[in-house]
C-alpha positions as CSV (number, residue, x, y, z in Angstrom):
1,M,-83.1,-18.4,-17.9
2,V,-80.4,-16.5,-16.2
3,A,-77.1,-16.3,-18.1
4,P,-74.1,-17.5,-16.0
5,A,-72.1,-14.8,-14.4
6,T,-69.0,-13.8,-16.3
7,A,-65.8,-13.3,-14.3
8,Q,-64.8,-9.8,-13.8
9,I,-61.1,-8.9,-14.2
10,V,-60.1,-6.1,-11.9
11,P,-57.0,-4.3,-13.0
12,S,-54.2,-4.0,-10.5
13,L,-53.7,-0.6,-8.9
14,R,-49.9,-1.3,-9.0
15,P,-47.9,-1.4,-12.2
16,A,-46.0,-4.5,-13.0
17,P,-42.6,-4.5,-11.4
18,A,-39.5,-4.0,-13.5
19,D,-37.9,-7.3,-14.7
20,Q,-35.2,-8.3,-12.3
21,N,-33.2,-9.7,-15.2
22,D,-33.4,-6.4,-17.2
23,K,-29.8,-5.2,-17.1
24,E,-31.0,-1.6,-17.6
25,N,-32.5,-1.8,-14.1
26,L,-29.5,-3.4,-12.3
27,L,-27.1,-1.1,-10.5
28,Y,-23.7,-2.5,-9.6
29,L,-21.7,-1.0,-6.7
30,D,-18.1,-2.2,-6.4
31,L,-17.2,-1.6,-2.8
32,S,-13.9,-1.3,-1.0
33,T,-15.2,-4.0,1.4
34,G,-14.3,-6.7,-1.1
35,G,-17.0,-7.2,-3.8
36,R,-19.8,-6.2,-6.0
37,V,-23.3,-5.4,-4.8
38,T,-26.2,-5.8,-7.2
39,I,-29.2,-3.6,-6.7
40,W,-32.5,-4.2,-8.5
41,L,-33.9,-0.7,-9.5
42,R,-37.7,-0.2,-9.5
43,P,-38.7,2.5,-12.0
44,D,-42.3,1.2,-11.8
45,V,-42.6,2.8,-8.3
46,A,-39.9,5.5,-8.3
47,P,-39.2,6.5,-11.9
48,K,-37.6,9.9,-11.1
49,A,-35.3,8.5,-8.4
50,V,-34.2,5.6,-10.7
51,D,-33.6,7.9,-13.6
52,R,-31.4,10.2,-11.3
53,I,-29.4,7.2,-10.1
54,K,-28.8,6.0,-13.6
55,T,-27.8,9.5,-14.8
56,L,-25.3,10.1,-12.0
57,T,-23.9,6.6,-12.3
58,R,-23.2,7.0,-16.0
59,Q,-21.5,10.4,-15.2
60,H,-19.2,8.4,-12.7
61,F,-20.5,10.7,-10.0
62,Y,-20.5,7.9,-7.4
63,D,-17.0,6.6,-8.1
64,G,-14.8,7.1,-5.0
65,L,-17.5,8.4,-2.7
66,T,-17.6,7.3,0.9
67,F,-20.3,5.8,3.2
68,H,-20.3,8.9,5.5
69,R,-23.0,7.9,7.9
70,V,-23.3,4.2,8.9
71,I,-25.4,3.2,11.9
72,D,-25.2,-0.4,13.1
73,G,-28.6,-2.2,12.9
74,F,-30.0,0.6,10.8
75,M,-28.4,1.7,7.5
76,A,-25.4,2.9,5.5
77,Q,-25.6,6.2,3.7
78,T,-23.6,7.4,0.7
79,G,-23.8,9.6,-2.4
80,D,-22.4,12.9,-0.9
81,P,-19.3,14.3,-2.7
82,K,-18.6,16.5,0.4
83,G,-18.5,13.4,2.6
84,D,-20.4,15.1,5.5
85,G,-24.1,14.7,4.5
86,T,-24.6,18.2,3.2
87,G,-23.7,17.7,-0.4
88,G,-25.4,16.6,-3.6
89,S,-25.2,16.8,-7.3
90,D,-25.6,19.8,-9.5
91,L,-29.0,18.5,-10.7
92,P,-32.3,19.8,-9.1
93,D,-33.8,18.1,-6.1
94,L,-36.4,15.4,-6.7
95,P,-40.0,15.3,-5.8
96,S,-41.0,12.6,-3.3
97,E,-42.1,9.3,-4.7
98,F,-43.2,7.5,-1.5
99,N,-44.6,4.1,-2.4
100,Y,-45.6,0.7,-0.9
101,L,-42.1,-0.8,-0.9
102,P,-41.0,-1.4,2.7
103,H,-37.7,-0.5,4.4
104,T,-36.7,-4.1,4.9
105,R,-33.2,-5.5,4.9
106,G,-31.5,-4.6,1.7
107,A,-33.9,-1.8,0.7
108,V,-32.3,1.1,-1.1
109,S,-33.9,4.5,-0.3
110,A,-33.3,8.1,-1.2
111,A,-31.9,10.2,1.6
112,R,-33.4,13.7,2.1
113,Q,-33.5,16.5,4.6
114,G,-35.5,16.2,7.8
115,A,-38.1,18.5,9.2
116,A,-39.0,19.3,12.8
117,P,-42.2,17.7,14.2
118,D,-43.7,21.2,14.6
119,A,-42.5,22.4,11.1
120,S,-45.1,24.1,8.9
121,P,-46.7,22.1,6.1
122,E,-44.7,24.1,3.6
123,D,-41.4,23.2,5.4
124,K,-42.4,19.5,5.7
125,K,-43.2,19.4,2.0
126,K,-39.9,21.1,1.1
127,A,-38.0,18.5,3.1
128,E,-39.9,15.6,1.5
129,D,-38.9,17.0,-1.9
130,S,-35.2,17.4,-1.1
131,A,-33.7,14.1,-2.3
132,N,-30.9,14.5,-4.8
133,S,-27.9,12.1,-5.0
134,Q,-27.7,10.6,-1.6
135,F,-29.2,7.2,-0.7
136,F,-29.0,4.6,2.0
137,I,-29.0,0.8,2.2
138,V,-31.0,-0.7,5.1
139,F,-29.3,-3.3,7.4
140,E,-32.4,-4.3,9.4
141,P,-36.1,-3.7,8.9
142,T,-37.0,-0.1,9.8
143,L,-40.6,0.1,8.9
144,K,-41.1,3.5,10.6
145,L,-39.6,5.0,7.5
146,D,-42.2,3.6,5.1
147,F,-44.2,6.2,3.2
148,K,-41.7,8.9,4.4
149,Y,-38.7,8.1,2.2
150,T,-38.6,6.9,-1.4
151,V,-37.5,3.3,-1.8
152,F,-36.3,2.8,-5.3
153,G,-34.4,-0.5,-5.2
154,R,-33.3,-3.5,-3.3
155,V,-30.0,-5.4,-2.9
156,V,-30.4,-8.8,-4.6
157,D,-26.7,-9.9,-4.4
158,G,-23.7,-9.0,-2.4
159,M,-25.4,-7.9,0.8
160,Q,-22.4,-9.3,2.7
161,Y,-20.3,-6.5,1.3
162,V,-22.8,-4.0,2.6
163,D,-22.7,-5.6,6.0
164,A,-18.9,-5.1,6.0
165,I,-19.1,-1.3,5.6
166,Q,-17.3,0.5,8.4
167,R,-19.7,2.0,11.0
168,G,-19.6,5.6,12.3
169,E,-21.0,9.1,11.9
170,P,-18.6,9.5,10.2
171,P,-16.5,6.3,10.3
172,A,-12.9,6.7,11.2
173,N,-11.8,4.8,8.1
174,P,-14.9,5.0,5.8
175,S,-15.7,2.4,3.2
176,R,-16.0,3.6,-0.4
177,I,-17.8,3.0,-3.6
178,L,-14.9,2.1,-6.0
179,H,-17.1,2.2,-9.1
180,A,-20.8,2.3,-9.8
181,Y,-22.2,0.8,-13.1
182,I,-25.4,0.1,-14.8
183,A,-25.3,-3.6,-15.9
184,A,-26.5,-2.8,-19.4
185,D,-23.3,-0.8,-20.0
186,N,-21.2,-4.0,-19.9
187,P,-19.0,-3.1,-17.0
188,P,-15.7,-4.9,-16.3
189,P,-15.5,-7.5,-13.6
190,Y,-15.0,-6.4,-10.0
191,K,-11.4,-5.4,-9.3
192,A,-10.2,-5.0,-5.8
193,E,-8.6,-1.7,-4.7
194,A,-4.8,-1.8,-4.9
195,P,-3.3,-1.6,-1.4
196,A,-1.6,1.6,-0.5
197,P,2.2,1.3,-0.5
198,A,3.6,0.9,3.0
199,A,5.9,3.7,4.2
200,N,9.5,2.5,4.8
201,S,10.4,4.4,8.0
202,A,13.7,2.5,8.2
203,L,15.1,4.7,5.5
204,G,14.7,7.8,7.6
205,P,13.6,11.3,6.3
206,A,14.1,12.3,2.7
207,V,17.5,13.8,1.9
208,T,18.1,16.5,-0.6
209,L,21.5,16.0,-2.4
210,P,23.8,19.0,-3.0
211,G,23.1,20.6,-6.3
212,A,19.8,18.9,-6.8
213,K,17.0,21.1,-8.3
214,N,13.8,21.5,-6.3
């Protein structure tokens, strides 16, 4: 008699994804384009990048930063306090966490330095490990970036506000992150940016009255 074969359970090589309803892994970006963007963070595939985003968000690092490089049909990049693509936080750069998540529409990926095609292996590795605070949101699938940049999240709500970000390198009138929050911190509802007061040119130039103190 031959005993019936028992089913073999093969463990998955991929860890279970983070719960999309876990507020600790939901990033809110309140944009000047008119609403709130919700990003599902994925610590299961990029724990260091997600931890960095959470740390900087809770330090209010991203509040007020612009989208300084926005290419139509490609992506919108932000996270640079200098606003020109050369800046970052005071924290150390991050090691690469390239993973299986694709650069499809709505993917959120860590920006890093580039390296020339003929760069040495050391220089290429240095560039791969240069992500810090900057990240980009993908407009259209760009799969050539897969396994070359660290995808750490995906937009699950509010992509229309990403689509409305002003284009340019840099944009003439850049869109901004008004506030960034982690959902678990019970942030307030989205509040639109107050319009700048219009200058009243009809009054003419300012006048200093006699005897007034400057």
